[in-house]
Amino acid sequence: MGQIAGRFCVLVSSSDRGRDIFEIVFQNSEKIWRDCDWPRYVGFTSKHPDVYGFTALAAKSPSNWQGELDSQLDSLPDKIDYVLRIDEDALFMSPVNGSELNAIADLIVREDYSYVSLVPVRRNLAGRVVEYFRRILNNRPLRPISFSEPYYSSLAVAIWKRAYLRSLLQQPGTIWDLEHTVTHEPHYAVWKPVLNQDQIVAKGKWTFRAQRRLAGQGISLVNSTREFQTFGSWLRGIRERISFELAGFLSFRIRRRLNRI
């Protein structure tokens, strides 16, 4: 515990455009984070009051997503070396296990890791069977992520070395480009999910399940002016999930082989 005291924090990276999402989704934060003593921050484009136990950070000036996130990281206290970065639409369904997070943090410091995803690598049905046996036969506490992994630098819930994330943000491109960035730095993932959370916004709109999932946490969408995804978008999502279960990342890997990505 002495190794991690004061060096880790939680950062919800948002913006003024997504502030309404954060203020709805994170209403249950006091209950969710009660067993985790890491300081909590939320980053917006401009200055806003602290809320739900999160200290609000502001970007130095309006910018693109890289610029605003980099500015928010720069605004953290100097003693913070590692950041658990979370999206503004991550609805937590059960309290965070602080002891489990601390154990991972101790390992990160001891081994000097720069990136650990708190969600397992994504696989289709056949791939999940392989992962099951890989885990049984492997005594490592974390799963090394292959350099050929499509989302090598996924921005899904992950713990980053602060300086390392800032270095990647200096590169041009979109969020998609950053997530596919492969560096010489080893990346790792957990074998099983650490946080019970659900992303309930898709392309800036509430998903079909958002209202039901929020209601389960005692949160209402009555006053939200944000749109819901269309039925057509929902159907496309279903089709994409079916395609993934059948072929996994095959299409991506072929395009990467052909230098199309």
XYZ file of C-alpha atoms in Angstrom:
261
model
C 0.000 0.000 0.000
C 2.918 2.325 0.751
C 4.058 2.104 -2.886
C 0.785 3.475 -4.264
C -0.216 6.059 -1.654
C -0.994 9.283 -3.470
C 0.416 8.083 -6.819
C -2.831 6.788 -8.380
C -6.060 8.624 -9.156
C -9.335 8.182 -11.021
C -9.934 10.531 -13.955
C -13.198 10.730 -15.864
C -12.181 12.437 -19.093
C -15.139 14.442 -20.320
C -15.765 17.831 -21.899
C -18.406 20.525 -21.807
C -20.125 18.650 -24.647
C -20.468 15.546 -22.474
C -20.971 17.200 -19.106
C -24.695 16.368 -19.118
C -23.834 12.674 -19.516
C -21.428 12.729 -16.576
C -23.893 14.541 -14.313
C -26.493 11.837 -14.957
C -24.370 8.691 -15.110
C -22.163 9.394 -12.080
C -24.929 10.298 -9.626
C -24.304 7.060 -7.702
C -20.568 7.726 -7.292
C -20.498 8.140 -3.511
C -21.851 4.597 -3.152
C -19.801 3.123 -5.999
C -16.406 4.491 -4.907
C -16.808 4.296 -1.116
C -14.281 1.427 -0.795
C -11.610 3.047 -2.978
C -9.467 5.803 -1.479
C -7.916 7.006 -4.735
C -8.608 10.721 -5.341
C -11.195 11.294 -8.061
C -11.167 13.926 -10.805
C -13.347 14.819 -13.759
C -12.080 16.877 -16.681
C -14.223 19.374 -18.588
C -13.428 21.984 -21.235
C -14.076 24.954 -18.932
C -14.209 25.394 -15.162
C -17.137 23.839 -13.288
C -17.867 23.123 -9.615
C -16.723 19.887 -7.992
C -19.470 17.255 -8.016
C -20.215 13.747 -6.666
C -16.863 13.608 -4.866
C -14.939 14.437 -8.070
C -12.618 17.438 -8.251
C -13.391 19.249 -11.498
C -10.478 20.083 -13.820
C -10.571 22.461 -16.771
C -8.610 22.397 -20.012
C -6.387 25.412 -20.549
C -8.420 26.258 -23.652
C -10.978 24.564 -25.926
C -9.262 22.047 -28.189
C -9.684 18.649 -29.807
C -10.017 15.566 -27.618
C -6.244 15.001 -27.414
C -5.562 18.584 -26.429
C -8.241 18.705 -23.756
C -7.288 15.350 -22.230
C -3.602 16.302 -22.246
C -4.446 19.580 -20.528
C -6.544 17.790 -17.922
C -3.695 15.368 -17.221
C -1.354 18.323 -16.854
C -3.709 19.843 -14.260
C -3.453 16.849 -11.923
C -1.245 17.196 -8.822
C 2.430 16.548 -9.534
C 2.517 13.517 -7.236
C 0.055 11.598 -9.456
C 2.019 9.142 -11.608
C -0.786 6.791 -12.714
C -4.305 7.471 -13.924
C -7.334 5.187 -14.063
C -9.015 6.818 -17.065
C -12.769 6.358 -17.461
C -15.296 7.611 -20.018
C -18.129 9.886 -18.932
C -20.789 7.339 -19.957
C -19.448 4.445 -17.851
C -22.347 3.499 -15.592
C -21.103 1.479 -12.625
C -23.497 -1.286 -11.640
C -21.855 -2.295 -8.348
C -19.317 -0.837 -5.873
C -15.650 -0.791 -6.838
C -13.397 -3.258 -5.012
C -10.693 -0.966 -3.667
C -8.508 -3.814 -2.434
C -8.442 -5.392 -5.889
C -7.491 -2.080 -7.482
C -4.730 -1.569 -4.910
C -3.327 -5.039 -5.639
C -3.134 -4.223 -9.360
C -1.596 -0.840 -8.571
C 1.098 -2.481 -6.419
C 1.931 -4.805 -9.309
C 2.094 -1.884 -11.753
C 4.560 0.001 -9.565
C 6.647 -3.073 -8.784
C 6.966 -4.105 -12.442
C 6.988 -0.544 -13.812
C 4.088 -1.154 -16.205
C 2.836 1.724 -18.355
C -0.583 0.341 -19.336
C -2.991 -2.170 -17.832
C -6.486 -2.611 -19.244
C -9.064 -3.417 -16.566
C -11.168 -5.296 -19.110
C -9.998 -8.554 -20.737
C -9.008 -8.664 -24.399
C -12.111 -8.872 -26.559
C -12.735 -12.184 -28.301
C -15.580 -13.921 -30.125
C -17.035 -17.215 -28.870
C -14.229 -19.399 -30.214
C -11.622 -16.958 -28.958
C -13.118 -16.925 -25.473
C -12.664 -20.696 -25.278
C -8.984 -20.248 -26.171
C -8.654 -17.484 -23.567
C -10.199 -19.737 -20.919
C -7.521 -22.384 -21.388
C -4.800 -19.763 -21.797
C -5.718 -18.413 -18.383
C -5.763 -21.872 -16.758
C -2.318 -22.718 -18.153
C -0.784 -19.312 -17.390
C 0.312 -18.318 -13.898
C 0.885 -14.659 -14.733
C -1.376 -12.242 -12.801
C -1.941 -10.189 -15.981
C -2.279 -11.132 -19.643
C 0.378 -9.680 -21.984
C -1.297 -7.989 -24.947
C 0.095 -9.075 -28.293
C 1.589 -6.388 -30.531
C -0.825 -7.642 -33.203
C -3.862 -6.942 -30.994
C -6.247 -4.559 -32.832
C -6.912 -2.374 -29.779
C -3.409 -2.419 -28.359
C -3.876 1.005 -26.735
C -7.609 0.813 -26.040
C -9.029 3.804 -24.200
C -11.584 1.596 -22.474
C -11.199 1.473 -18.696
C -7.447 1.221 -18.131
C -4.684 2.384 -15.822
C -2.047 4.448 -17.639
C 1.302 5.797 -16.566
C 0.503 9.490 -16.774
C 3.616 10.500 -18.725
C 3.138 7.610 -21.169
C -0.449 8.559 -21.995
C 0.588 12.177 -22.504
C 3.281 11.076 -24.947
C 0.698 9.198 -27.062
C -1.606 12.210 -27.053
C 1.051 14.210 -28.891
C 0.487 12.086 -31.984
C -1.995 13.330 -34.617
C -5.165 11.430 -35.416
C -8.491 10.414 -33.952
C -9.369 8.366 -30.879
C -9.613 5.394 -33.275
C -6.031 6.012 -34.394
C -4.738 6.165 -30.824
C -6.486 2.947 -29.825
C -4.737 1.113 -32.667
C -1.332 2.606 -31.848
C 1.311 -0.050 -31.156
C 4.394 1.046 -29.232
C 7.482 -0.738 -27.971
C 6.057 -0.487 -24.442
C 4.513 -3.779 -23.221
C 0.776 -3.549 -22.524
C -1.215 -5.843 -20.239
C -4.844 -6.728 -19.509
C -6.650 -8.417 -16.652
C -7.943 -11.956 -17.121
C -11.429 -11.085 -15.867
C -13.257 -7.736 -15.555
C -12.310 -5.687 -12.502
C -15.064 -3.066 -12.710
C -18.745 -3.789 -13.284
C -19.647 -1.001 -15.685
C -21.626 -0.461 -18.859
C -21.075 2.162 -21.559
C -24.583 3.539 -22.171
C -23.940 6.160 -24.843
C -23.274 5.304 -28.495
C -22.162 7.996 -30.950
C -23.390 10.736 -28.629
C -26.844 9.218 -28.046
C -28.322 7.190 -25.193
C -28.487 3.509 -26.025
C -31.790 1.610 -25.940
C -30.801 -0.011 -22.626
C -29.691 3.258 -20.970
C -33.001 4.135 -19.328
C -33.454 0.645 -17.887
C -29.861 0.397 -16.674
C -29.991 3.833 -15.046
C -33.335 3.089 -13.406
C -31.731 0.025 -11.818
C -29.347 2.430 -10.070
C -32.136 4.801 -9.053
C -31.221 7.363 -11.732
C -33.748 8.997 -14.059
C -33.415 10.294 -17.615
C -36.562 12.406 -17.369
C -34.779 15.773 -17.638
C -32.241 14.766 -20.285
C -32.497 16.518 -23.647
C -29.996 14.165 -25.312
C -31.399 11.931 -28.055
C -31.705 8.145 -27.989
C -30.137 5.978 -30.665
C -32.471 5.119 -33.515
C -33.933 1.679 -34.074
C -31.796 1.379 -37.194
C -28.635 2.070 -35.157
C -29.676 -0.554 -32.638
C -30.181 -3.115 -35.409
C -26.765 -2.298 -36.886
C -25.234 -2.853 -33.464
C -26.884 -6.271 -33.235
C -25.633 -7.169 -36.720
C -22.096 -6.065 -35.830
C -22.113 -8.188 -32.662
C -23.300 -11.239 -34.627
C -20.588 -10.654 -37.242
C -17.979 -10.349 -34.507
C -19.080 -13.609 -32.883
C -18.643 -15.341 -36.234
C -15.417 -13.756 -37.498
C -13.886 -11.874 -34.584
C -11.153 -9.442 -35.655
C -10.396 -11.351 -38.876
C -11.327 -8.439 -41.146
C -9.158 -6.047 -39.136
C -6.177 -8.391 -39.165
C -6.429 -8.836 -42.949
C -6.527 -5.071 -43.488
C -3.531 -4.605 -41.200
C -1.616 -7.275 -43.133
C -2.377 -5.373 -46.338
C -1.242 -2.103 -44.679
C -4.731 -0.662 -45.004
C -4.679 0.397 -41.320
